[in-house]
mmCIF file of C-alpha atoms in Angstrom:
data_model
loop_
_atom_site.group_PDB
_atom_site.id
_atom_site.type_symbol
_atom_site.label_atom_id
_atom_site.label_comp_id
_atom_site.label_asym_id
_atom_site.label_seq_id
_atom_site.Cartn_x
_atom_site.Cartn_y
_atom_site.Cartn_z
ATOM 1 C CA MET J 1 -123.193 5.025 -5.862
ATOM 2 C CA SER J 2 -121.516 1.727 -4.984
ATOM 3 C CA GLU J 3 -122.518 -0.242 -1.983
ATOM 4 C CA LYS J 4 -119.868 -0.400 0.717
ATOM 5 C CA ALA J 5 -118.691 -3.674 2.220
ATOM 6 C CA ILE J 6 -116.485 -4.551 5.109
ATOM 7 C CA ILE J 7 -114.541 -7.778 4.473
ATOM 8 C CA ALA J 8 -113.626 -9.759 7.567
ATOM 9 C CA MET J 9 -110.109 -10.882 6.579
ATOM 10 C CA SER J 10 -108.389 -13.598 8.630
ATOM 11 C CA GLY J 11 -105.274 -13.808 6.500
ATOM 12 C CA GLY J 12 -106.452 -17.007 4.863
ATOM 13 C CA VAL J 13 -107.212 -17.649 1.233
ATOM 14 C CA ASP J 14 -111.008 -17.841 1.685
ATOM 15 C CA SER J 15 -111.564 -14.335 3.013
ATOM 16 C CA SER J 16 -109.047 -12.906 0.546
ATOM 17 C CA VAL J 17 -110.914 -14.412 -2.411
ATOM 18 C CA ALA J 18 -114.246 -13.263 -0.886
ATOM 19 C CA ALA J 19 -112.783 -9.711 -1.035
ATOM 20 C CA ALA J 20 -111.695 -10.113 -4.663
ATOM 21 C CA LEU J 21 -115.141 -11.349 -5.694
ATOM 22 C CA MET J 22 -116.898 -8.438 -3.966
ATOM 23 C CA LEU J 23 -114.604 -5.973 -5.686
ATOM 24 C CA GLU J 24 -115.441 -7.599 -9.051
ATOM 25 C CA ARG J 25 -119.147 -7.071 -8.277
ATOM 26 C CA GLY J 26 -118.583 -3.326 -7.907
ATOM 27 C CA PHE J 27 -118.569 -2.975 -4.157
ATOM 28 C CA LYS J 28 -116.355 -0.468 -2.418
ATOM 29 C CA CYS J 29 -114.501 -2.718 0.035
ATOM 30 C CA VAL J 30 -112.365 -2.243 3.127
ATOM 31 C CA GLY J 31 -110.563 -5.144 4.797
ATOM 32 C CA ILE J 32 -110.837 -5.590 8.569
ATOM 33 C CA THR J 33 -108.803 -8.079 10.563
ATOM 34 C CA LEU J 34 -109.866 -8.722 14.136
ATOM 35 C CA LYS J 35 -107.310 -8.999 16.918
ATOM 36 C CA LEU J 36 -109.050 -11.500 19.161
ATOM 37 C CA TYR J 37 -106.422 -13.114 21.380
ATOM 38 C CA ASN J 38 -103.046 -12.081 22.777
ATOM 39 C CA GLY J 39 -101.593 -15.576 23.224
ATOM 40 C CA GLU J 40 -100.550 -18.140 20.641
ATOM 41 C CA SER J 41 -103.335 -18.371 18.121
ATOM 42 C CA ARG J 42 -104.253 -19.722 14.708
ATOM 43 C CA CYS J 43 -106.489 -16.812 13.807
ATOM 44 C CA CYS J 44 -104.897 -13.473 14.553
ATOM 45 C CA SER J 45 -101.156 -13.858 14.818
ATOM 46 C CA PHE J 46 -98.796 -11.255 13.419
ATOM 47 C CA ALA J 47 -98.260 -13.487 10.347
ATOM 48 C CA ASP J 48 -102.047 -13.700 9.778
ATOM 49 C CA VAL J 49 -102.512 -9.954 10.067
ATOM 50 C CA ASN J 50 -99.618 -9.420 7.661
ATOM 51 C CA ASP J 51 -101.117 -11.935 5.170
ATOM 52 C CA ALA J 52 -104.483 -10.159 5.344
ATOM 53 C CA ARG J 53 -102.898 -6.735 4.891
ATOM 54 C CA ASN J 54 -100.802 -7.894 1.943
ATOM 55 C CA ALA J 55 -103.906 -9.475 0.296
ATOM 56 C CA ALA J 56 -105.911 -6.330 0.791
ATOM 57 C CA PHE J 57 -103.191 -4.071 -0.550
ATOM 58 C CA SER J 58 -102.645 -6.308 -3.605
ATOM 59 C CA LEU J 59 -106.386 -5.962 -4.319
ATOM 60 C CA GLY J 60 -106.187 -2.221 -3.950
ATOM 61 C CA MET J 61 -108.186 -2.104 -0.665
ATOM 62 C CA ASP J 62 -107.567 -0.245 2.542
ATOM 63 C CA HIS J 63 -106.988 -2.529 5.547
ATOM 64 C CA TYR J 64 -107.405 -1.995 9.269
ATOM 65 C CA VAL J 65 -107.059 -4.061 12.461
ATOM 66 C CA LEU J 66 -109.670 -3.866 15.163
ATOM 67 C CA ASN J 67 -108.767 -4.936 18.697
ATOM 68 C CA PHE J 68 -111.626 -7.057 20.093
ATOM 69 C CA THR J 69 -109.494 -9.015 22.600
ATOM 70 C CA GLU J 70 -111.500 -7.881 25.607
ATOM 71 C CA GLU J 71 -114.817 -8.719 24.002
ATOM 72 C CA PHE J 72 -113.535 -12.058 22.724
ATOM 73 C CA ASP J 73 -112.301 -12.885 26.209
ATOM 74 C CA LYS J 74 -115.648 -12.093 27.801
ATOM 75 C CA GLN J 75 -117.984 -13.613 25.266
ATOM 76 C CA VAL J 76 -116.102 -16.497 23.690
ATOM 77 C CA ILE J 77 -113.241 -17.706 25.906
ATOM 78 C CA ARG J 78 -115.047 -17.360 29.218
ATOM 79 C CA HIS J 79 -118.147 -19.065 27.699
ATOM 80 C CA PHE J 80 -115.877 -21.889 26.496
ATOM 81 C CA ILE J 81 -114.381 -22.314 29.982
ATOM 82 C CA GLU J 82 -117.683 -22.015 31.881
ATOM 83 C CA THR J 83 -119.316 -24.585 29.562
ATOM 84 C CA TYR J 84 -116.489 -27.069 30.262
ATOM 85 C CA GLU J 85 -116.758 -26.359 33.998
ATOM 86 C CA GLN J 86 -120.481 -27.181 33.850
ATOM 87 C CA GLY J 87 -119.738 -30.578 32.317
ATOM 88 C CA ALA J 88 -120.667 -29.769 28.703
ATOM 89 C CA THR J 89 -118.609 -29.367 25.534
ATOM 90 C CA PRO J 90 -118.863 -25.974 23.762
ATOM 91 C CA ASN J 91 -118.373 -24.956 20.128
ATOM 92 C CA PRO J 92 -116.518 -21.620 20.332
ATOM 93 C CA CYS J 93 -116.725 -21.030 16.530
ATOM 94 C CA ILE J 94 -120.496 -20.724 16.856
ATOM 95 C CA GLU J 95 -120.153 -18.337 19.827
ATOM 96 C CA CYS J 96 -117.618 -16.237 17.885
ATOM 97 C CA ASN J 97 -120.002 -15.912 14.952
ATOM 98 C CA ARG J 98 -122.892 -15.097 17.267
ATOM 99 C CA SER J 99 -121.178 -12.631 19.571
ATOM 100 C CA ILE J 100 -118.230 -11.163 17.684
ATOM 101 C CA LYS J 101 -118.328 -11.340 13.896
ATOM 102 C CA PHE J 102 -122.065 -10.900 13.278
ATOM 103 C CA ASN J 103 -122.754 -8.809 16.320
ATOM 104 C CA LEU J 104 -119.931 -6.529 17.306
ATOM 105 C CA LEU J 105 -118.139 -6.342 13.915
ATOM 106 C CA LEU J 106 -121.454 -5.888 12.052
ATOM 107 C CA LEU J 107 -122.523 -3.113 14.453
ATOM 108 C CA ARG J 108 -119.158 -1.444 13.910
ATOM 109 C CA ALA J 109 -119.626 -1.692 10.145
ATOM 110 C CA LEU J 110 -123.041 -0.079 10.340
ATOM 111 C CA GLN J 111 -121.706 2.696 12.608
ATOM 112 C CA LEU J 112 -119.074 3.401 9.953
ATOM 113 C CA ASP J 113 -121.796 3.631 7.291
ATOM 114 C CA PHE J 114 -121.046 0.362 5.577
ATOM 115 C CA ASP J 115 -123.915 -1.625 4.123
ATOM 116 C CA ILE J 116 -122.829 -5.233 4.483
ATOM 117 C CA LEU J 117 -120.403 -7.618 6.186
ATOM 118 C CA VAL J 118 -118.601 -10.184 4.049
ATOM 119 C CA THR J 119 -116.853 -13.289 5.303
ATOM 120 C CA GLY J 120 -115.148 -16.277 3.671
ATOM 121 C CA HIS J 121 -117.632 -18.797 5.026
ATOM 122 C CA TYR J 122 -118.887 -21.498 2.676
ATOM 123 C CA ALA J 123 -122.680 -20.914 2.853
ATOM 124 C CA ARG J 124 -125.398 -19.021 0.989
ATOM 125 C CA VAL J 125 -128.021 -16.447 1.876
ATOM 126 C CA THR J 126 -131.194 -16.040 -0.167
ATOM 127 C CA GLN J 127 -134.553 -14.398 0.442
ATOM 128 C CA ASP J 128 -137.867 -16.256 0.380
ATOM 129 C CA THR J 129 -140.168 -14.280 -1.914
ATOM 130 C CA ALA J 130 -143.348 -15.563 -0.258
ATOM 131 C CA SER J 131 -142.471 -14.830 3.364
ATOM 132 C CA GLY J 132 -139.782 -12.219 2.917
ATOM 133 C CA ARG J 133 -137.544 -14.080 5.343
ATOM 134 C CA TYR J 134 -133.838 -14.411 4.729
ATOM 135 C CA LEU J 135 -132.744 -18.016 4.419
ATOM 136 C CA LEU J 136 -129.388 -19.626 5.211
ATOM 137 C CA GLN J 137 -128.545 -22.414 2.814
ATOM 138 C CA LYS J 138 -125.729 -24.959 2.579
ATOM 139 C CA ALA J 139 -122.807 -24.207 0.281
ATOM 140 C CA LEU J 140 -122.845 -25.937 -3.103
ATOM 141 C CA ASP J 141 -119.659 -27.717 -2.030
ATOM 142 C CA GLU J 142 -121.060 -29.859 0.879
ATOM 143 C CA LYS J 143 -117.553 -30.927 1.892
ATOM 144 C CA LYS J 144 -116.739 -27.321 2.810
ATOM 145 C CA ASP J 145 -120.213 -26.284 3.969
ATOM 146 C CA GLN J 146 -120.161 -24.155 7.124
ATOM 147 C CA SER J 147 -123.870 -23.464 7.600
ATOM 148 C CA TYR J 148 -123.771 -25.521 10.820
ATOM 149 C CA VAL J 149 -121.662 -22.811 12.591
ATOM 150 C CA LEU J 150 -123.872 -20.007 11.208
ATOM 151 C CA TYR J 151 -127.266 -21.321 12.359
ATOM 152 C CA CYS J 152 -127.296 -18.651 15.128
ATOM 153 C CA LEU J 153 -127.637 -15.713 12.746
ATOM 154 C CA THR J 154 -130.763 -13.602 13.020
ATOM 155 C CA GLN J 155 -132.863 -12.154 10.216
ATOM 156 C CA GLN J 156 -131.262 -8.727 10.682
ATOM 157 C CA GLN J 157 -127.761 -10.270 10.515
ATOM 158 C CA LEU J 158 -128.531 -12.392 7.463
ATOM 159 C CA GLN J 159 -129.900 -9.312 5.661
ATOM 160 C CA ARG J 160 -126.478 -7.706 5.980
ATOM 161 C CA ALA J 161 -124.322 -10.833 5.475
ATOM 162 C CA ARG J 162 -122.711 -11.941 2.217
ATOM 163 C CA PHE J 163 -120.883 -15.239 1.633
ATOM 164 C CA PRO J 164 -119.369 -15.047 -1.845
ATOM 165 C CA LEU J 165 -117.804 -18.512 -1.605
ATOM 166 C CA GLY J 166 -121.115 -20.317 -1.228
ATOM 167 C CA GLU J 167 -121.238 -21.202 -4.907
ATOM 168 C CA LEU J 168 -117.604 -22.324 -5.144
ATOM 169 C CA THR J 169 -115.435 -25.323 -4.315
ATOM 170 C CA LYS J 170 -112.190 -24.948 -2.419
ATOM 171 C CA ASN J 171 -110.209 -25.804 -5.548
ATOM 172 C CA GLU J 172 -111.985 -22.992 -7.415
ATOM 173 C CA VAL J 173 -111.190 -20.588 -4.570
ATOM 174 C CA ARG J 174 -107.486 -21.487 -4.725
ATOM 175 C CA ARG J 175 -107.509 -21.112 -8.499
ATOM 176 C CA ILE J 176 -109.002 -17.626 -8.249
ATOM 177 C CA ALA J 177 -106.418 -16.719 -5.593
ATOM 178 C CA ALA J 178 -103.617 -17.863 -7.879
ATOM 179 C CA GLU J 179 -105.071 -15.908 -10.819
ATOM 180 C CA LYS J 180 -105.226 -12.799 -8.608
ATOM 181 C CA LYS J 181 -101.612 -13.485 -7.562
ATOM 182 C CA LEU J 182 -102.557 -13.465 -3.886
ATOM 183 C CA GLY J 183 -99.623 -14.476 -1.668
ATOM 184 C CA ASN J 184 -101.817 -16.773 0.484
ATOM 185 C CA ALA J 185 -103.215 -18.787 -2.465
ATOM 186 C CA ALA J 186 -101.639 -22.015 -1.164
ATOM 187 C CA LYS J 187 -101.847 -21.272 2.581
ATOM 188 C CA SER J 188 -102.971 -24.234 4.629
ATOM 189 C CA GLU J 189 -105.865 -24.156 7.050
ATOM 190 C CA SER J 190 -106.392 -25.587 10.499
ATOM 191 C CA GLN J 191 -109.417 -27.281 12.044
ATOM 192 C CA ASP J 192 -108.193 -26.553 15.605
ATOM 193 C CA ILE J 193 -109.881 -24.064 17.926
ATOM 194 C CA CYS J 194 -107.979 -20.864 17.123
ATOM 195 C CA PHE J 195 -106.994 -20.019 20.727
ATOM 196 C CA VAL J 196 -106.025 -23.621 21.622
ATOM 197 C CA PRO J 197 -103.694 -24.446 18.712
ATOM 198 C CA ASP J 198 -102.237 -27.558 20.426
ATOM 199 C CA GLY J 199 -105.653 -29.009 21.016
ATOM 200 C CA ASN J 200 -105.098 -29.519 24.773
ATOM 201 C CA TYR J 201 -108.250 -27.891 26.180
ATOM 202 C CA GLY J 202 -107.604 -28.909 29.790
ATOM 203 C CA ASP J 203 -104.132 -27.376 29.937
ATOM 204 C CA PHE J 204 -105.409 -24.231 28.232
ATOM 205 C CA ILE J 205 -108.292 -23.829 30.755
ATOM 206 C CA GLU J 206 -105.947 -24.331 33.755
ATOM 207 C CA ARG J 207 -103.405 -21.813 32.376
ATOM 208 C CA TYR J 208 -106.090 -19.278 31.581
ATOM 209 C CA THR J 209 -107.956 -19.523 34.851
ATOM 210 C CA GLY J 210 -105.013 -20.229 37.130
ATOM 211 C CA LYS J 211 -107.116 -23.008 38.691
ATOM 212 C CA LYS J 212 -106.307 -26.609 39.347
ATOM 213 C CA TYR J 213 -109.473 -28.611 38.786
ATOM 214 C CA PRO J 214 -110.042 -31.325 41.388
ATOM 215 C CA HIS J 215 -109.616 -35.000 40.592
ATOM 216 C CA GLY J 216 -112.741 -37.107 41.052
ATOM 217 C CA ASN J 217 -114.206 -40.543 40.593
ATOM 218 C CA ILE J 218 -114.655 -42.381 37.373
ATOM 219 C CA ILE J 219 -117.714 -44.590 37.706
ATOM 220 C CA ASP J 220 -119.397 -47.254 35.649
ATOM 221 C CA LEU J 221 -122.999 -47.283 34.507
ATOM 222 C CA GLU J 222 -124.117 -48.773 37.846
ATOM 223 C CA GLY J 223 -122.384 -46.032 39.799
ATOM 224 C CA LYS J 224 -119.456 -48.185 40.997
ATOM 225 C CA THR J 225 -116.087 -46.335 41.291
ATOM 226 C CA ILE J 226 -113.620 -47.861 38.826
ATOM 227 C CA GLY J 227 -110.915 -45.182 38.689
ATOM 228 C CA SER J 228 -109.946 -41.540 39.161
ATOM 229 C CA HIS J 229 -110.117 -38.657 36.637
ATOM 230 C CA SER J 230 -107.760 -35.702 36.444
ATOM 231 C CA GLY J 231 -110.381 -32.922 36.262
ATOM 232 C CA ILE J 232 -113.767 -32.973 34.578
ATOM 233 C CA ILE J 233 -112.672 -30.326 32.018
ATOM 234 C CA ARG J 234 -110.346 -32.912 30.425
ATOM 235 C CA TYR J 235 -113.135 -35.215 29.246
ATOM 236 C CA THR J 236 -115.853 -35.167 26.631
ATOM 237 C CA ILE J 237 -118.658 -37.513 25.610
ATOM 238 C CA GLY J 238 -117.433 -40.354 23.388
ATOM 239 C CA GLN J 239 -113.794 -40.043 24.530
ATOM 240 C CA ARG J 240 -111.876 -43.306 24.577
ATOM 241 C CA ARG J 241 -108.216 -42.348 24.861
ATOM 242 C CA GLY J 242 -106.443 -41.285 28.036
ATOM 243 C CA LEU J 243 -109.008 -42.653 30.471
ATOM 244 C CA GLY J 244 -106.492 -44.561 32.622
ATOM 245 C CA VAL J 245 -108.935 -47.387 33.349
ATOM 246 C CA ALA J 246 -108.258 -51.038 32.532
ATOM 247 C CA ALA J 247 -111.266 -52.875 31.088
ATOM 248 C CA ASN J 248 -111.915 -56.098 29.249
ATOM 249 C CA VAL J 249 -113.764 -54.260 26.475
ATOM 250 C CA PRO J 250 -113.388 -50.764 24.940
ATOM 251 C CA VAL J 251 -115.011 -48.143 27.184
ATOM 252 C CA TYR J 252 -115.965 -44.544 26.494
ATOM 253 C CA VAL J 253 -117.049 -41.447 28.375
ATOM 254 C CA THR J 254 -120.844 -41.681 28.404
ATOM 255 C CA ALA J 255 -121.637 -38.906 30.871
ATOM 256 C CA LYS J 256 -120.080 -36.165 33.022
ATOM 257 C CA SER J 257 -121.561 -34.635 36.145
ATOM 258 C CA ALA J 258 -120.216 -31.312 37.396
ATOM 259 C CA ALA J 259 -122.463 -31.554 40.483
ATOM 260 C CA ASP J 260 -120.667 -34.552 41.934
ATOM 261 C CA ASN J 261 -117.443 -34.289 39.846
ATOM 262 C CA THR J 262 -117.792 -37.723 38.240
ATOM 263 C CA VAL J 263 -117.056 -39.117 34.800
ATOM 264 C CA THR J 264 -119.098 -42.099 33.748
ATOM 265 C CA LEU J 265 -117.704 -44.803 31.436
ATOM 266 C CA GLY J 266 -119.654 -47.395 29.454
ATOM 267 C CA THR J 267 -119.419 -49.557 26.358
ATOM 268 C CA ASP J 268 -120.139 -48.148 22.896
ATOM 269 C CA ASP J 269 -123.790 -49.110 22.920
ATOM 270 C CA ALA J 270 -124.317 -46.856 25.973
ATOM 271 C CA LEU J 271 -123.454 -43.858 23.827
ATOM 272 C CA PHE J 272 -126.572 -44.142 21.618
ATOM 273 C CA SER J 273 -129.807 -42.248 22.235
ATOM 274 C CA LYS J 274 -132.871 -41.455 20.098
ATOM 275 C CA SER J 275 -133.733 -37.929 21.302
ATOM 276 C CA LEU J 276 -132.388 -34.671 22.633
ATOM 277 C CA THR J 277 -133.610 -31.407 24.015
ATOM 278 C CA ALA J 278 -132.096 -28.095 22.953
ATOM 279 C CA ASN J 279 -132.347 -24.544 24.321
ATOM 280 C CA ASN J 280 -131.063 -21.115 23.327
ATOM 281 C CA ILE J 281 -132.748 -21.746 19.996
ATOM 282 C CA ASN J 282 -132.608 -19.650 16.826
ATOM 283 C CA LEU J 283 -135.053 -20.295 13.979
ATOM 284 C CA ILE J 284 -134.264 -18.946 10.541
ATOM 285 C CA ALA J 285 -136.675 -20.400 7.967
ATOM 286 C CA CYS J 286 -139.712 -19.611 10.157
ATOM 287 C CA ALA J 287 -140.549 -17.581 13.272
ATOM 288 C CA ASP J 288 -141.529 -20.712 15.176
ATOM 289 C CA LEU J 289 -142.408 -24.351 14.648
ATOM 290 C CA LYS J 290 -146.208 -24.438 14.865
ATOM 291 C CA LYS J 291 -146.315 -28.236 14.646
ATOM 292 C CA PRO J 292 -143.831 -31.103 14.612
ATOM 293 C CA MET J 293 -141.631 -30.965 11.510
ATOM 294 C CA ARG J 294 -139.687 -33.603 9.551
ATOM 295 C CA VAL J 295 -136.037 -32.421 9.367
ATOM 296 C CA MET J 296 -132.520 -33.584 8.941
ATOM 297 C CA VAL J 297 -130.335 -32.829 11.971
ATOM 298 C CA LYS J 298 -126.624 -32.533 12.606
ATOM 299 C CA THR J 299 -125.387 -32.719 16.205
ATOM 300 C CA ARG J 300 -121.730 -32.215 15.256
ATOM 301 C CA TYR J 301 -120.094 -30.089 12.578
ATOM 302 C CA LEU J 302 -118.728 -32.961 10.484
ATOM 303 C CA GLN J 303 -121.649 -35.336 11.003
ATOM 304 C CA THR J 304 -123.939 -36.447 8.155
ATOM 305 C CA ALA J 305 -127.395 -35.054 8.854
ATOM 306 C CA GLN J 306 -129.822 -37.590 10.310
ATOM 307 C CA GLY J 307 -133.593 -37.943 9.858
ATOM 308 C CA ALA J 308 -135.689 -36.713 12.787
ATOM 309 C CA VAL J 309 -138.920 -34.977 13.888
ATOM 310 C CA ALA J 310 -138.453 -31.646 15.648
ATOM 311 C CA GLU J 311 -141.055 -30.113 17.909
ATOM 312 C CA GLN J 312 -140.863 -26.697 19.591
ATOM 313 C CA THR J 313 -141.772 -27.305 23.220
ATOM 314 C CA GLY J 314 -141.423 -23.734 24.483
ATOM 315 C CA GLU J 315 -140.386 -20.257 23.427
ATOM 316 C CA ASP J 316 -136.747 -21.243 23.713
ATOM 317 C CA THR J 317 -136.735 -25.073 23.650
ATOM 318 C CA LEU J 318 -136.859 -27.883 21.117
ATOM 319 C CA HIS J 319 -137.351 -31.634 21.356
ATOM 320 C CA ILE J 320 -135.783 -33.738 18.551
ATOM 321 C CA GLU J 321 -136.686 -37.395 18.095
ATOM 322 C CA PHE J 322 -134.370 -39.247 15.663
ATOM 323 C CA ASP J 323 -135.432 -42.000 13.311
ATOM 324 C CA ASN J 324 -132.450 -44.053 14.518
ATOM 325 C CA PRO J 325 -130.371 -43.871 17.690
ATOM 326 C CA GLN J 326 -127.476 -41.405 17.434
ATOM 327 C CA ARG J 327 -123.992 -41.839 18.885
ATOM 328 C CA ALA J 328 -122.464 -39.460 21.430
ATOM 329 C CA ILE J 329 -125.035 -36.656 21.482
ATOM 330 C CA THR J 330 -123.054 -34.110 23.519
ATOM 331 C CA PRO J 331 -124.456 -31.327 25.741
ATOM 332 C CA GLY J 332 -123.052 -27.954 24.775
ATOM 333 C CA GLN J 333 -122.787 -28.764 21.085
ATOM 334 C CA ALA J 334 -125.340 -27.482 18.531
ATOM 335 C CA ALA J 335 -128.260 -29.399 17.038
ATOM 336 C CA VAL J 336 -128.865 -27.843 13.632
ATOM 337 C CA MET J 337 -131.968 -28.657 11.545
ATOM 338 C CA TYR J 338 -132.170 -28.763 7.758
ATOM 339 C CA ASP J 339 -134.983 -28.927 5.230
ATOM 340 C CA GLY J 340 -133.111 -29.931 2.121
ATOM 341 C CA ASP J 341 -130.239 -27.434 1.873
ATOM 342 C CA ILE J 342 -132.130 -24.776 3.947
ATOM 343 C CA VAL J 343 -131.187 -24.306 7.602
ATOM 344 C CA VAL J 344 -134.440 -24.377 9.554
ATOM 345 C CA GLY J 345 -132.610 -23.344 12.749
ATOM 346 C CA GLY J 346 -131.056 -24.953 15.767
ATOM 347 C CA GLY J 347 -130.105 -24.718 19.395
ATOM 348 C CA THR J 348 -127.665 -25.812 22.105
ATOM 349 C CA ILE J 349 -127.964 -29.438 23.152
ATOM 350 C CA ALA J 350 -129.060 -29.499 26.807
#
């Protein structure tokens, strides 16, 4: 009897090819597209749903749409807004994977008697024969690797997850899509946050909440007021553009304080630091770090991993000391640790 797989289909070429590959492997597949947001979006528009349905039907699969807008609002959008309000910078893709795709959708799949959940992410899952633990590994195509946004997956979730594109390049995926005559073979992709397609986070937050965030002081590294900001939600660490402050040298946002509603500016060298603490941690390759460990760490999705020593300082906390100072380590983003191509785990930068 064939294993049954739910394919999370966004309407893009990656998830469509993931479906085709699982069918070739003998799985009985059903396509599911999630309706996540009612406004303008790059992930679940009518056109995207239509593209997903057409791809599923051309592959001979059933296709359904599940409405998770309420759950997405509570667990992803509100988390995004609250994190900005607290002076940090969130990564909603990580939160969507944690709360929606590999939690709610996977639970729904199991309730419907499906065995696994398949997505079009570029990553790999293997099992360590010695420990029995499921491991998350980088994709073979490091330019497309998405293991950073999947570090939050638990052992139970990894056991049920499949990433068929982990061994492929994007060009190979598009070639397979063309061979299968999928209508979205040449469809472009976006790096924007799906529910903020214009990239203006401040305007989105004010529209969504109905709030007007108070202006406050822009200060220098000595605490001297040098200007006024237009709401703390409109700034992030490392930002240079749109600061509205005249200076003799380039200045950047080096800190934000929600407590006193200030934005601090400094020169580029003030952005560098050698260490970070992280909380809300999830370890994959091991149950805990019993002693300090040499790792490579990414503090942003597109960053090249940097050498560091990681130490678990509590049940839910990490301290990471880098070999060299790192630029613009940003609270709210993820610090993800690697040992070679294996994801050790990670946490939220505090």
